[in-house]
Each structure stands twice: as structure tokens, then as C-alpha cells.
XYZ file of C-alpha atoms in Angstrom:
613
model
C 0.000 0.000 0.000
C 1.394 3.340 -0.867
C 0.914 6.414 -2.323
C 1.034 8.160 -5.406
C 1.261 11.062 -7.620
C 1.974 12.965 -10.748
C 1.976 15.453 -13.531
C 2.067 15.665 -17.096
C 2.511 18.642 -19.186
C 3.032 18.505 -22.470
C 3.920 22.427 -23.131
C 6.552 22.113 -20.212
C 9.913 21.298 -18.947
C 9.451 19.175 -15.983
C 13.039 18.036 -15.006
C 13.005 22.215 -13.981
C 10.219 21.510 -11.661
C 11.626 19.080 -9.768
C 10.546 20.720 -6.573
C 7.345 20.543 -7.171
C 6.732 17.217 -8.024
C 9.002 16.281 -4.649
C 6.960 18.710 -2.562
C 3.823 16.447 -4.357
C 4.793 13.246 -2.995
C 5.815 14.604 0.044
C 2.307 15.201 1.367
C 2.116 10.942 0.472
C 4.288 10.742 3.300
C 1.764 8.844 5.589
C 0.578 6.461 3.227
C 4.260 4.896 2.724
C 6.258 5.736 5.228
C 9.039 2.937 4.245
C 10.655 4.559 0.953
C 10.103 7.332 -1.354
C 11.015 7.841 -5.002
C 10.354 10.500 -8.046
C 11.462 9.639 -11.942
C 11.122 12.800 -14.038
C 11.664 13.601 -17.386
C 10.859 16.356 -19.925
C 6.802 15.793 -19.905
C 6.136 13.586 -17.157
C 6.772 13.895 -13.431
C 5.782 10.668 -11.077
C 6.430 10.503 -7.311
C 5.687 6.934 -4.799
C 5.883 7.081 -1.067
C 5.905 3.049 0.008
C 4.416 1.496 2.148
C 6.267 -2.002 2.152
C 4.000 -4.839 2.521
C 5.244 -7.993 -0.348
C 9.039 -7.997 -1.052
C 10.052 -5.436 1.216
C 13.284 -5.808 -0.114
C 12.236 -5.377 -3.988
C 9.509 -3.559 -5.368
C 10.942 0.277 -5.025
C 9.202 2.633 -7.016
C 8.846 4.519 -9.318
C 9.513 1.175 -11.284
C 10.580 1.225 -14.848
C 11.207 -0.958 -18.082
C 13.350 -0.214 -21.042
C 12.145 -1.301 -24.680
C 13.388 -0.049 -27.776
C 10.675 2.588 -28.365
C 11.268 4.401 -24.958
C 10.797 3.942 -21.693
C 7.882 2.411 -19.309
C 7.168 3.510 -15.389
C 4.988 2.902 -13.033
C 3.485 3.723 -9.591
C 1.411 1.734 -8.210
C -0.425 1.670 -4.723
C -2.252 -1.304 -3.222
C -2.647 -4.676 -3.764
C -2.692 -7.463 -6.710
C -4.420 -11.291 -5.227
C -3.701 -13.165 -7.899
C 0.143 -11.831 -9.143
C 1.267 -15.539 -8.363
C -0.685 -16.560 -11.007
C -0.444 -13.723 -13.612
C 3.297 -13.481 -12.947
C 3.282 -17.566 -13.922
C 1.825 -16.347 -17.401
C 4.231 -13.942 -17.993
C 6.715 -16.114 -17.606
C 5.357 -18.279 -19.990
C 5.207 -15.635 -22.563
C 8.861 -14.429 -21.724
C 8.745 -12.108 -19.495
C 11.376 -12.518 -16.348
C 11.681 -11.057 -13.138
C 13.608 -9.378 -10.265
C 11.290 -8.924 -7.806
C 8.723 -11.051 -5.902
C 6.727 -7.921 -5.756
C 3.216 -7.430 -7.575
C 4.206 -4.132 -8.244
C 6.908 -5.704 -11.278
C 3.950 -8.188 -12.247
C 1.824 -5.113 -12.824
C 4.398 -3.476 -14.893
C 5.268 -6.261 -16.959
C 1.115 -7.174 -17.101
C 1.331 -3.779 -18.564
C 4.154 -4.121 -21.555
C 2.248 -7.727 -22.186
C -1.297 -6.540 -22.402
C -1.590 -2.838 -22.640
C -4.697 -0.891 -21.183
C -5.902 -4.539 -21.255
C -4.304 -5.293 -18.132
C -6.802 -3.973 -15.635
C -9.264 -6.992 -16.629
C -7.012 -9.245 -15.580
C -6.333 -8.037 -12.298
C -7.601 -9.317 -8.965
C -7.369 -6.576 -5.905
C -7.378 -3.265 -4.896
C -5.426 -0.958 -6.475
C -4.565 2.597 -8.032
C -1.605 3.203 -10.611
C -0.268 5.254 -13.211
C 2.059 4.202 -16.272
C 4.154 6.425 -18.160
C 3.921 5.135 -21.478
C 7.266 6.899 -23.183
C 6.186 5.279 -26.401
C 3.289 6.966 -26.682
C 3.615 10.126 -24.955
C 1.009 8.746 -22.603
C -0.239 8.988 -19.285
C -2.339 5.820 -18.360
C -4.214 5.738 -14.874
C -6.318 3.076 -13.514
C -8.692 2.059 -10.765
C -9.560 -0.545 -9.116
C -13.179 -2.317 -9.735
C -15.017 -1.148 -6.413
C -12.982 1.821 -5.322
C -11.149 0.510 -2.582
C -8.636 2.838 -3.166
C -8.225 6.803 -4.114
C -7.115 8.117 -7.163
C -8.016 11.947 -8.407
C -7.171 14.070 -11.490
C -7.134 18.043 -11.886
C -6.989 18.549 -15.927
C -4.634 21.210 -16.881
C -4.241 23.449 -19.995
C -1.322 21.405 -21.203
C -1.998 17.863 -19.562
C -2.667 17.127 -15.962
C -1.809 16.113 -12.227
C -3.218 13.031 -10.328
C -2.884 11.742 -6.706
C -3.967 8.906 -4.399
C -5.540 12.315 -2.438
C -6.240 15.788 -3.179
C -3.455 17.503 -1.030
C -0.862 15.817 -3.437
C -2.454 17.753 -6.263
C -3.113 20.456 -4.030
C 0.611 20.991 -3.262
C 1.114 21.782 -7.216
C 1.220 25.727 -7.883
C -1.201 25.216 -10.913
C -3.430 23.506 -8.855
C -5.987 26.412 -7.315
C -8.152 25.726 -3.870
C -11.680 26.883 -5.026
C -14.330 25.241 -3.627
C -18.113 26.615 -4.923
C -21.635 25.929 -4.926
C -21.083 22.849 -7.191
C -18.921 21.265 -4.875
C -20.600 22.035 -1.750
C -23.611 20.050 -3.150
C -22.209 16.722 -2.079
C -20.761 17.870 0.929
C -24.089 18.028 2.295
C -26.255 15.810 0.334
C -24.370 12.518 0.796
C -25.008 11.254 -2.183
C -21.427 9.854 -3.652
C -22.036 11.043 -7.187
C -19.560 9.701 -9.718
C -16.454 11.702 -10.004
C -17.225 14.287 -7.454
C -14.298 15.846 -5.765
C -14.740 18.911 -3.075
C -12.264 20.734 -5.413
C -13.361 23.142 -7.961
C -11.463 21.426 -11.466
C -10.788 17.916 -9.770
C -12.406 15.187 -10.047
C -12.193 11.617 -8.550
C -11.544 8.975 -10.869
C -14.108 6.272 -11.070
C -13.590 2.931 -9.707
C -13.264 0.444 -12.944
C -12.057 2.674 -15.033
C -9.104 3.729 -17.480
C -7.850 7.385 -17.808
C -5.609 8.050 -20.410
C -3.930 11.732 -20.442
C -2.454 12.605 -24.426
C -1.614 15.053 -26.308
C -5.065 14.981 -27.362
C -6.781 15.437 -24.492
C -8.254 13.070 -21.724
C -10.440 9.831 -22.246
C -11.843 7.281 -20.078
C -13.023 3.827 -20.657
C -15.132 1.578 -18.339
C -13.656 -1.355 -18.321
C -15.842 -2.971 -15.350
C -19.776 -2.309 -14.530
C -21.776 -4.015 -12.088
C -22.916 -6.915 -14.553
C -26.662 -8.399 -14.159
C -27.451 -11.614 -15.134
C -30.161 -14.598 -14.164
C -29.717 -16.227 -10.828
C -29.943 -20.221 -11.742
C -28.416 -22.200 -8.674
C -30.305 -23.160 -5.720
C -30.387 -22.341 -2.209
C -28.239 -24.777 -0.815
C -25.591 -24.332 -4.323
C -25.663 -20.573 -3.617
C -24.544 -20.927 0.060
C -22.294 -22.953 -0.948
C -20.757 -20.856 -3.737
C -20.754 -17.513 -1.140
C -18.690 -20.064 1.410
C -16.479 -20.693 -1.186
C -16.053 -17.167 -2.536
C -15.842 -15.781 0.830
C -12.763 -18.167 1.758
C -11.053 -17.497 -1.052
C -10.326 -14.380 -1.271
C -9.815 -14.061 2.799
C -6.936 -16.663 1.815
C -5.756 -14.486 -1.078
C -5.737 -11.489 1.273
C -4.289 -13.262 3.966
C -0.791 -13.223 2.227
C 1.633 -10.459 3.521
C 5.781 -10.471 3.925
C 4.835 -7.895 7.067
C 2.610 -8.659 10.646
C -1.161 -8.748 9.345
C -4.072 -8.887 11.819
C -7.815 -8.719 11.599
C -10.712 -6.017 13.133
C -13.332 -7.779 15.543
C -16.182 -6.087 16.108
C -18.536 -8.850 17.586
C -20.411 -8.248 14.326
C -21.294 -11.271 11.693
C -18.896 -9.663 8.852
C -15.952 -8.949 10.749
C -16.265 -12.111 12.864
C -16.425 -14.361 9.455
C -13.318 -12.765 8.230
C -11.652 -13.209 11.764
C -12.471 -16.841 11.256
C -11.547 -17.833 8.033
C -8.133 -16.036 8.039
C -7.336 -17.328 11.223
C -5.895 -20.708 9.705
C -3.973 -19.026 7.563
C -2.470 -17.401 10.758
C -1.607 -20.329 12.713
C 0.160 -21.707 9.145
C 2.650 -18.887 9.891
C 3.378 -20.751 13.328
C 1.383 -17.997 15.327
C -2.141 -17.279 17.096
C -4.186 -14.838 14.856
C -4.224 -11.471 16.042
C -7.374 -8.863 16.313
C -8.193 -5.776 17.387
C -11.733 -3.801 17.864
C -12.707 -0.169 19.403
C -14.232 -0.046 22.891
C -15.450 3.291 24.996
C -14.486 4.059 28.380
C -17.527 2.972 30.142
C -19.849 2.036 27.581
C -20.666 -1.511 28.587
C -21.262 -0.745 32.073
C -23.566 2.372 30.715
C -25.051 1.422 27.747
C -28.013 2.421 26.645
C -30.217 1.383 23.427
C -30.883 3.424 20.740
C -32.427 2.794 17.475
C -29.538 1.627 15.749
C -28.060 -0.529 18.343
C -29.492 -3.010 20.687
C -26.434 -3.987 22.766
C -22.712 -2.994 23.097
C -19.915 -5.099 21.046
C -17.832 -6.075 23.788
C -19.555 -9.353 24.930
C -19.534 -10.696 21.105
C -16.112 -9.467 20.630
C -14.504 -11.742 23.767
C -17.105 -14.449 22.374
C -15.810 -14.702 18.648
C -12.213 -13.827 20.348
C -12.141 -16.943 22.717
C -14.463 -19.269 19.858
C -11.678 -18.663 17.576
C -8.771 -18.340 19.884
C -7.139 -15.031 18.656
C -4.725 -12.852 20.484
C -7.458 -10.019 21.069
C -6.256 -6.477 22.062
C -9.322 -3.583 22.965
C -8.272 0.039 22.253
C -10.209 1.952 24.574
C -10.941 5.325 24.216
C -11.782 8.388 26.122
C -13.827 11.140 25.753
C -10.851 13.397 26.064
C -8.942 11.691 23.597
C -12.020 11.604 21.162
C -12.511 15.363 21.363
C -8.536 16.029 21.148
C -8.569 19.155 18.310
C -4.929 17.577 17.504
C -7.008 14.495 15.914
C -9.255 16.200 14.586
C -7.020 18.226 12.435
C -5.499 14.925 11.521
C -7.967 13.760 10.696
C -9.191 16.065 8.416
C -5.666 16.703 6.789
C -6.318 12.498 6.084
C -9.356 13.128 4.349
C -9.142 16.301 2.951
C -12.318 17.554 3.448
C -14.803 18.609 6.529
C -17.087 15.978 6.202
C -18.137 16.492 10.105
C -18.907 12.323 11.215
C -16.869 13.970 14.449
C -15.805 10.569 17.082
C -17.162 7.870 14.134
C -13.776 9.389 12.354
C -11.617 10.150 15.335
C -12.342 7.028 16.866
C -10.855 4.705 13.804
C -8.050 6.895 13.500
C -7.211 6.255 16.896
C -7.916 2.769 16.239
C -5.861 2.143 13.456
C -2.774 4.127 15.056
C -3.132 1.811 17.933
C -3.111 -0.843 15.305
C -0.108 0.271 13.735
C 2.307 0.205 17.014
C 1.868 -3.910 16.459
C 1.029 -4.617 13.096
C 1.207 -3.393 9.226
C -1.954 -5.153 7.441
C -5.655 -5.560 8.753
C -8.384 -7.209 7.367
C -11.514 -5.827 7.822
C -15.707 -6.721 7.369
C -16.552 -3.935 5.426
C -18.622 -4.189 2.400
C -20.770 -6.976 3.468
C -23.679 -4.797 4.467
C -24.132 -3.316 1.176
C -23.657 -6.998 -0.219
C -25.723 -8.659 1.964
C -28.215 -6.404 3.053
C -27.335 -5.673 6.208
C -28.584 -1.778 6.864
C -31.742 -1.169 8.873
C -33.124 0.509 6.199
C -33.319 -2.703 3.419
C -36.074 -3.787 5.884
C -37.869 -0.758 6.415
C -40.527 -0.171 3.794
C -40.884 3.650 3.910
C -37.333 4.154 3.477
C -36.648 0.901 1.405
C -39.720 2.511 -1.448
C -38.744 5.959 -0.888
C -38.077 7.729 -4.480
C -34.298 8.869 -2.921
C -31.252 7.242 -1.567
C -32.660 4.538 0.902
C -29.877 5.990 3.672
C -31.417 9.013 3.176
C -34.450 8.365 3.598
C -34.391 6.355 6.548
C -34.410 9.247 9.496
C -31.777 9.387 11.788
C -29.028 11.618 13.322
C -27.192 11.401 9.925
C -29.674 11.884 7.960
C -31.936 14.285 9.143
C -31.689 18.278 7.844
C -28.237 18.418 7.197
C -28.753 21.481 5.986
C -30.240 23.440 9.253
C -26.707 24.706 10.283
C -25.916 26.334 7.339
C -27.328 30.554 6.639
C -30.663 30.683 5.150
C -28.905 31.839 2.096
C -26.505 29.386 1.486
C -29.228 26.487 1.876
C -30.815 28.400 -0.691
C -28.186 28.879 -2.999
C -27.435 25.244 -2.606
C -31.168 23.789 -3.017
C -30.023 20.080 -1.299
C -33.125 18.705 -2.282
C -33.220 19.493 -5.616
C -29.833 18.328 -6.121
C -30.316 14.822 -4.118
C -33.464 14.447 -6.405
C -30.975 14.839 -9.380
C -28.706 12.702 -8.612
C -31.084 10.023 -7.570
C -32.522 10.065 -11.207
C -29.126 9.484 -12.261
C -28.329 6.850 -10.200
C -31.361 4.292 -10.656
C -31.197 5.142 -14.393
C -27.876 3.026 -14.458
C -29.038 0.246 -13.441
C -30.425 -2.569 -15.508
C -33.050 -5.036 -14.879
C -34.255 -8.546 -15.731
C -37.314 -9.064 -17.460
C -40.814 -10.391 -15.955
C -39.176 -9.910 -12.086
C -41.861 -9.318 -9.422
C -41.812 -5.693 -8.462
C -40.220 -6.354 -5.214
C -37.393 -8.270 -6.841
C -37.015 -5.366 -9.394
C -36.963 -2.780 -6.154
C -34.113 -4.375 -4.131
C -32.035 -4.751 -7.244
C -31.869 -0.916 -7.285
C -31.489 -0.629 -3.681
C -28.427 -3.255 -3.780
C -27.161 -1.371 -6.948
C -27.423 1.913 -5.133
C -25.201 0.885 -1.878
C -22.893 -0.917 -4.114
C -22.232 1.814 -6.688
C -22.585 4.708 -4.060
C -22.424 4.335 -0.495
C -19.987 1.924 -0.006
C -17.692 3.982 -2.076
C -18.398 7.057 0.487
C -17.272 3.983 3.349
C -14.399 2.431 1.706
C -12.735 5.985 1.305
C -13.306 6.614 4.768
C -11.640 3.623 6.048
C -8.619 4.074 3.416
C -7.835 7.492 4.342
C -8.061 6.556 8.376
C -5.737 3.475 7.637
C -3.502 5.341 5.968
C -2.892 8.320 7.454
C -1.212 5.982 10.083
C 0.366 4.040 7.388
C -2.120 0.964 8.146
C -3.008 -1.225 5.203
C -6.401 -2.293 5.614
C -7.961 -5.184 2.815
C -11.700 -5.765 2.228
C -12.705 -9.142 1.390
C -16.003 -8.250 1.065
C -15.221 -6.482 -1.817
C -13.946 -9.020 -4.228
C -15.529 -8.274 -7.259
C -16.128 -12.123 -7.699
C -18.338 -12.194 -4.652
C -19.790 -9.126 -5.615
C -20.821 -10.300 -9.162
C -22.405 -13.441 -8.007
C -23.746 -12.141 -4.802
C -25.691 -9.049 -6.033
C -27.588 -11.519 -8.670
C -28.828 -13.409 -6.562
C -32.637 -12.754 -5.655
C -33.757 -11.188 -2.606
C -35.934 -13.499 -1.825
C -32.724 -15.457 -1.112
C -30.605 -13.098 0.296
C -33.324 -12.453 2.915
C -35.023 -15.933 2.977
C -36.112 -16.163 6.953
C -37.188 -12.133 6.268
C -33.989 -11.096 8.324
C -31.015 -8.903 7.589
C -27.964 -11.056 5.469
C -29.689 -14.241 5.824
C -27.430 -15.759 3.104
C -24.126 -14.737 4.630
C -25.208 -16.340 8.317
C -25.830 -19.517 6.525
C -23.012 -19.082 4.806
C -20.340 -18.840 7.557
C -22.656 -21.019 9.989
C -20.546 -23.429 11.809
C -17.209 -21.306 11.959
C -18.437 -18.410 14.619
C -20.762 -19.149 17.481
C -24.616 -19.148 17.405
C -25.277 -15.863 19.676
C -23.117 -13.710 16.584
C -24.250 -15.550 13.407
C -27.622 -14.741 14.579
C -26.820 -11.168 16.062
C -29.001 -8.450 15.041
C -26.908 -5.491 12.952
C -24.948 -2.947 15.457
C -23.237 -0.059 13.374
C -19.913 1.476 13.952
C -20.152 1.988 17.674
C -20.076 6.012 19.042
C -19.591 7.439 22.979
C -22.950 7.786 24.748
C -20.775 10.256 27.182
C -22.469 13.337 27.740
C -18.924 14.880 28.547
C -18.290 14.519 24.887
C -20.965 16.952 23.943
C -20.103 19.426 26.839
C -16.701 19.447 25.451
C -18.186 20.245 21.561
C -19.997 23.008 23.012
C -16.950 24.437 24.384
C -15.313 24.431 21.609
C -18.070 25.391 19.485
C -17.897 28.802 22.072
C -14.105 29.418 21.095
C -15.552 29.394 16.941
C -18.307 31.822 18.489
C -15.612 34.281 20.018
C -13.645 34.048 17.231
C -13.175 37.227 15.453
C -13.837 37.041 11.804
C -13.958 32.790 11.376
C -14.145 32.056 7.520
C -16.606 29.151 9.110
C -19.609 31.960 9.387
C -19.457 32.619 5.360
C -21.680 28.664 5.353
C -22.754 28.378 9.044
C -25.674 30.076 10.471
C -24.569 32.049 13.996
C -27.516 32.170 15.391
C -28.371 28.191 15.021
C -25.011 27.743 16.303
C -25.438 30.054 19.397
C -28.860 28.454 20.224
C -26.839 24.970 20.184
C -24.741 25.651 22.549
C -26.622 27.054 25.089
C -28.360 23.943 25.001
C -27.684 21.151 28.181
C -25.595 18.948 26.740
C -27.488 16.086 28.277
C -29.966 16.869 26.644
C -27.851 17.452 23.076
C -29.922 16.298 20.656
C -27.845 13.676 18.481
C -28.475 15.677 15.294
C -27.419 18.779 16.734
C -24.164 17.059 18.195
C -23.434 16.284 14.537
C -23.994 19.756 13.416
C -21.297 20.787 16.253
C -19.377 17.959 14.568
C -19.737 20.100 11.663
C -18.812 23.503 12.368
C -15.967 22.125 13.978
C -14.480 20.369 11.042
C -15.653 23.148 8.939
C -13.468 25.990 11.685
C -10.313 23.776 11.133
C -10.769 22.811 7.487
C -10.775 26.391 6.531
C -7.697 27.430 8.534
C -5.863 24.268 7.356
C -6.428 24.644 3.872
C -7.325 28.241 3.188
C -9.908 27.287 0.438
C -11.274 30.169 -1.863
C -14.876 30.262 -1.418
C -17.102 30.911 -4.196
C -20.872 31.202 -3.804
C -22.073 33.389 -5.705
């Protein structure tokens, strides 16, 4: 896992900007903190910051290849499953090697096959290729989106980076952020391509970007195929069984300490289980970790989302499967720390205000980090399986907008309320979810003579899989790696994916409960009380000290003389918040403190140029 970045200009002399493009991948410096490397010539500029994970000893980047026609380089972040057997091919057709890393596989995939080479690949994964031949800058993505990859389009060319402060750091790169990109801020939609960035845009997962002389073009070369669901009930378990433990034993393979998240939930707990063999193969007990509040078992209390605390699953998968199981427990102090907040938002670029649901994995996956490189995690199963609240809840399920929308809760209801009456004008949320919405279900393609319920949850799946999760899997990557933490998603194999989101509803939900496939599935490996555990989210502090501390802070924004944050935020909501008892903090109003808090720091971090007229 690393990170990457780089710039092509064709009307320019780039070995005199050599500063730049090293200033570039120096803001990369969390995501590989093991090596760094530029290769620069008269059009092209590429920089790597490595994170060493297979071959620590080989795979330096930027790697290159010499043929007779010019030169070849690559740099590549994340990870290829099946190199083993595509570097076998290429051997076969010639090709030899000097590495054991997948990073020379993918380079020499890429002199074999071309642009071609993306079908072929198995994993998650972001690189660019430096086609000297062609005068060509080739970028590409991996299937789901697991990880980042943006591009800001210049007169002459163009600069790209696994994050937008690589691009940022690029003097022809401005920091305007308007109306446009303020729409998705708030709305929470994950449209295609959006970046916060006035001029950049996010590349989309499954595609190929080419940068010429010509311009820029992109190609699709992976869609969320739909096809007729044949096998049976009992085949199909099967099948998802066999999926599943493939690809946890593909992502199981690391040259550096690799570990597993636990959250007491049925995804996490599966992949805990069926990577834990692969653990004691190495000659040692599997290790896991999982995210635990100072108090909150002793004082929980149910909400709508959650019905118990994690802890008493956790210790019961953790003893079941006989892991070496670590807790990171966290205070409220610690969660409302402004240090990690700013670093958090310098990991994700933006003020996207989820306040301790971001804090807390940070601190999670630094934890992590003092004891191990790689983590596998459960994420993606939910929007597989069907795991949300909301696929069961008819109103929100039949609702013409985003399902998570939809459904009410503290995320979801007006996020709009903090902002001055004349910005939530301006920006006209509703109108613009409604928009996007349209967009979104038009993609998405059908079998014929399907009962209307059938034909529902198809675009429901096809929404979480194309949208939300893509929100989610960024989240998680940029938390991960601002610590320099790989994290792998078997979840999100795009086998599994293809043959799990054509298969019917009426058997992914066949005793009428939440990811009724996947518990029969992995039935037998984790013990009764989890498999049949009803869905707990991401866990958050119930301590009303947390809130008291938001208000103060929110008081400090208040006496603040000329804060940028009051050119979006409404004073007088904010005022009326925190006079409030913060016992009584309502939870949407603790995420609008979330908010203005991000928002304070984001704008004297980053000194964006606001545009709203």
C-alpha cells in the first residue's frame, strides 16, 4: 500500500520543476512511510511514497522498463491477489523477473497486455504508467474503489494523486471550492467523479484514464454486470462459502505482521475466522483488534440503531476462535482532542463532520499500527448482503431517494439546518439529491418479468454498491492510511460481488432477516449468539462529557473574530446549540457541532477560496 502522484505537461519542462513534483509526494508521506522515489523527465513527473507490505526488499518505485521505443514507469499503490498466477503467465510468454513484488507483475502485465491489463487483475489498487512510447499517461482504478485516485486537468496535460493535497501541493493547482462542490458535501449522495475541489475530479472505480496530447479519455472497463440467478439455495450458500474463503486466503498473504478487526459483528467475525488458519500456518495465534469506549458496557443504553454494546460478542468470537485479542479503549478526552481532529481532516481532505465515528478509527488504526502493518476488515458486506436497517424498512426501502437518506436518523436528518438561510438556498439540497437520484437508478439494468419487489431491491443493492460503499471504503482508506495501516476488504472481491448481487432477494433475505445468506453461509465457523446477532453499526460514545466538550469548543468558533466558518454556518443556530444542556444534546445537533468544527479547522488548514455566488 502506498501512495502516489503525478503530472504531465506537455507544453513544459518538468526536469526544472523538480521541486514541485518532490513537494507532491511529500504530502504521500503517511501512506508509505518505508521509501520514497520520483522519476522525471521532460513531460512527465511521477512521485511513490511506500508502504512495504510484499518484497520489502524489492519492489521500489517509481519502477521502470526499457524497450526499444522508450521507456515504461509505473506507480502503483495497493494490492494485486492473484500476481502468483499472472506473474506464472508472464513467464510463460517471456517475461522474467527481479522482484517477488506485484508491483513488477503489474508493470510487466502492462508491456504484455496494454490498457488490457486492468481486466485481468484481482485486488485493490490505483496506478499510473508512463507510457514513453506513446507520450502517454495511463491511470487506472480498481473495480469497487477501494482505493483513491483523483485528477485536476490542466491546460497542457494534468496532475493526479492517491488524495487531493498531493495535487493540491502543485502551484497550478488552485483551492476553489463553490456551490457545485458544496452540493455533495451536504447531500451525501457519492455522485460519480465528485471531488470537493473546484477542477478535480475523482476517478471512477473500474475505469481507465488516459492523459495525451489529445486530451483526456476514459473507458469503463468494469460495470456491475446483471445476469439470471440459476443455482439453488443450498448451491448458492455454498458458492458464497467458497467465494468468501477465497479471497480471505488471497488477502491473507503479507511479507509484514497482518491482523484482523473484531467487532462482535457477523462480517468482521467471518473474516476473523476464516483467516485465522492461515495465521496459525505462519506458526502464530491470529491477532485482532476492535474499538471499545471508556464505560460504555457498564452504561449502555439502546438506541435505534443498536441493541447492545460489542464487547460481549467481541470476547465471544475472540475466545471461539482463539485469537490474540487487544481492545483500544478510548476516552472522551482523547475523542474530542482538536490535535485528531485536524489529523484527521488533513487524512481526508475535506470537513465531512462524522466527528468521534472518524476520530475514533483513527485512533484505532494508530493503535493498530504500534503492532502490526496489514488488517483485514468486514466492510462491504452490508451493502452486499443487506445488512442496513433501512433494506427492511418499507418507507425508506420505497422511498423515491437514496434509501440511507431516507431512513431518518441523526445522519440523515436536515443536514442542511446549520448552514445561513442563504446558502441552503443557494445550494437547493433537495433538488440536487433528487438529481442525482434520477441518475443513479437510471444506471441500473433489470431482468425481465421480475416481481416488483425483486425489481426494487435490485436498485437498492445497486445503489449501496455503486454509491455508499464507495463514500465507506474511502473513509476507512484514508483513516488506515494516514497511520500508514493497510487495511484489505474481502467483502469487496468483485467475484463475490458479481455473483452475490444476482442473486434474488428473496434469497438473500429468505427467513425475512437482515444477510440471511451470509449467516448460513459462515454457519458453523463463529458461534450461534453472533451468526444470529441483530446489525450494530460502527459503535459512538454515549458520554455526555463529549458533547459538553463540543460546546466548548463550538464557544471558542463563536468568540472568534472574523472565522471564515460563518461565510456557510448560520450564527444564530449555532449560538442556540450551545446554550443547550448537553445532556440533553440532541444527536443531530451534536453532529452539526461535529460540523462547524471540522468546517473551523478545514478552513484554517487549507485556506480554500470560497465561491458562492
Amino acid at each position: 500500500m502506498c501512495g502516489i502522484t503525478g503530472w504531465v505537461a506537455y507544453d513544459s519542462d518538468l526536469t526544472r520543476h523538480q521541486q514541485d513534483i518532490d513537494a507532491m509526494t511529500a504530502t504521500m508521506a503517511d501512506r508509505g512511510p518505508d521509501d520514497k522515489g520520483t522519476w522525471v523527465r521532460r513531460h512527465a513527473a511521477l512521485g511513490h511514497r511506500r508502504l512495504a507490505v510484499i518484497d520489502p526488499p524489492g519492489g521500489a518505485q517509481p519502477m521502470t522498463a526499457t524497450t526499444p521505443a522508450g521507456a515504461v514507469a509505473l506507480v502503483y499503490s495497493g494490492e494485486t491477489y492473484n500476481y502468483t498466477e499472472l506473474r506464472d503467465e508472464l513467464r510463460g510468454r517471456g517475461h522474467r523477473f527481479t522482484t517477488a513484488s506485484d508491483t513488477e507483475v503489474v508493470l510487466r502485465g502492462y508491456l504484455e497486455w496494454g490498457e488490457g491489463l486492468a481486466e485481468r487483475l484481482n485486488g485493490m489498487y490505483a496506478f499510473a504508467v508512463w507510457d514513453e512510447r506513446e507520450d502517454k499517461l495511463v491511470l487506472v482504478r480498481d473495480r469497487m474503489g477501494v482505493k483513491p485516485l483523483y485528477l485536476y486537468p490542466t491546460p497542457d496535460g494534468a496532475l493526479f494523486g492517491s488524495e487531493p493535497k498531493a495535487i493540491l501541493a502543485n502551484p497550478r493547482a488552485r483551492r476553489v471550492v463553490d456551490l457545485d462542490c458544496l452540493h455533495e458535501l451536504i447531500g451525501f449522495t457519492k455522485a460519480p467523479g465528485w471531488s470537493l475541489w473546484k477542477g478535480m475530479t475523482e476517478v471512477e472505480p473500474g475505469t481507465v484514464t488516459t492523459v495525451t496530447r489529445g486530451g483526456i479519455r476514459h473507458r469503463a472497463y468494469w460495470t456491475l454486470p446483471t445476469w439470471e440467478h440459476t443455482d439453488d439455495a443450498a448451491t448458492t450458500v455454498a458458492r458464497v462459502r467458497e467465494l468468501l474463503g477465497d479471497t480471505v486466503r488471497r488477502q491473507s498473504v503479507s511479507d509484514v505482521p497482518l491482523c484482523a478487526l473484531l467487532s462482535g459483528g457477523l462480517d468482521s467475525s467471518a473474516v476473523t475466522a476464516l483467516s485465522a488458519p492461515h495465521s496459525r500456518g505462519q506458526g502464530g495465534r491470529p491477532r485482532t483488534f476492535s474499538v471499545d469506549f471508556a464505560g460504555l458496557e457498564a452504561n449502555f443504553r439502546p438506541d435505534e440503531m443498536r441493541d447492545t454494546p460489542d464487547s460481549p460478542f467481541i470476547r465471544e468470537v475472540a475466545d471461539f476462535v482463539g485469537t490474540d485479542h487487544r481492545d483500544v479503549v478510548l476516552d472522551s478526552a482523547r475523542l474530542v482532542d482538536p490535535a485528531v481532529r485536524r489529523a484527521v481532516l488533513r487524512a481526508r481532505d475535506m470537513p465531512i463532520g462524522l466527528g468521534d465515528i472518524d476520530s475514533s478509527m483513527y485512533l484505532l488504526f494508530r493503535a493498530i499500527r504500534e503492532r502490526s502493518t496489514v488488517t483485514l476488515s468486514g466492510e462491504f458486506a452490508d451493502e452486499l448482503f443487506g445488512g442496513y436497517i433501512w433494506f427492511h424498512h418499507p418507507a425508506a426501502r420505497d422511498a423515491a431517494t437514496f434509501p440511507w437518506l431516507a431512513f431518518q436518523n441523526a445522519h440523515t436528518t436536515d443536514r442542511t439546518a446549520l448552514l445561513r438561510p442563504e446558502v441552503r438556498r443557494r445550494l437547493d439540497i433537495p433538488g440536487y439529491i433528487a438529481d442525482q437520484y434520477a441518475d443513479a437508478v437510471a444506471r441500473v439494468e433489470h431482468l425481465d418479468g421480475v416481481p416488483d419487489l425483486e425489481r426494487r431491491m435490485r436498485t437498492v443493492c445497486h445503489l449501496h454498491l455503486t454509491r455508499l460503499v464507495r463514500a465507506l471504503l474511502d473513509r476507512k482508506d484514508r483513516m488506515s492510511m494516514a497511520v500508514g495501516l493497510e487495511v484489505r476488504v474481502p467483502f469487496a472481491d468483485h467475484r463475490l460481488v458479481e455473483y452475490v448481487y444476482n442473486v434474488p432477494w428473496a434469497m438473500k433475505s429468505s427467513d425475512g432477516r437482515e444477510k440471511s445468506l451470509l449467516r448460513e453461509a459462515v454457519r458453523g465457523l463463529l458461534p450461534a449468539s453472533v451468526v444470529d446477532r441483530v446489525k450494530s453499526p460502527y459503535p459512538t460514545t454515549q458520554d455526555p462529557l463529549y458533547a459538553k466538550a463540543l460546546q466548548e469548543q463550538a464557544r471558542e468558533v463563536l468568540a472568534a473574530p472574523g472565522s471564515a466558518v460563518f461565510d456557510l454556518v448560520d450564527r444564530t443556530w449555532l449560538k442556540g446549540v450551545v446554550a443547550s444542556e448537553p445532556e440533553r444534546l440532541p444527536s443531530d445537533q451534536r453532529l452539526g457541532l461535529e460540523r462547524v468544527l471540522d468546517l473551523h479547522h478545514w478552513f484554517d488548514m487549507y485556506r480554500p477560496e470560497l465561491q458562492l455566488a
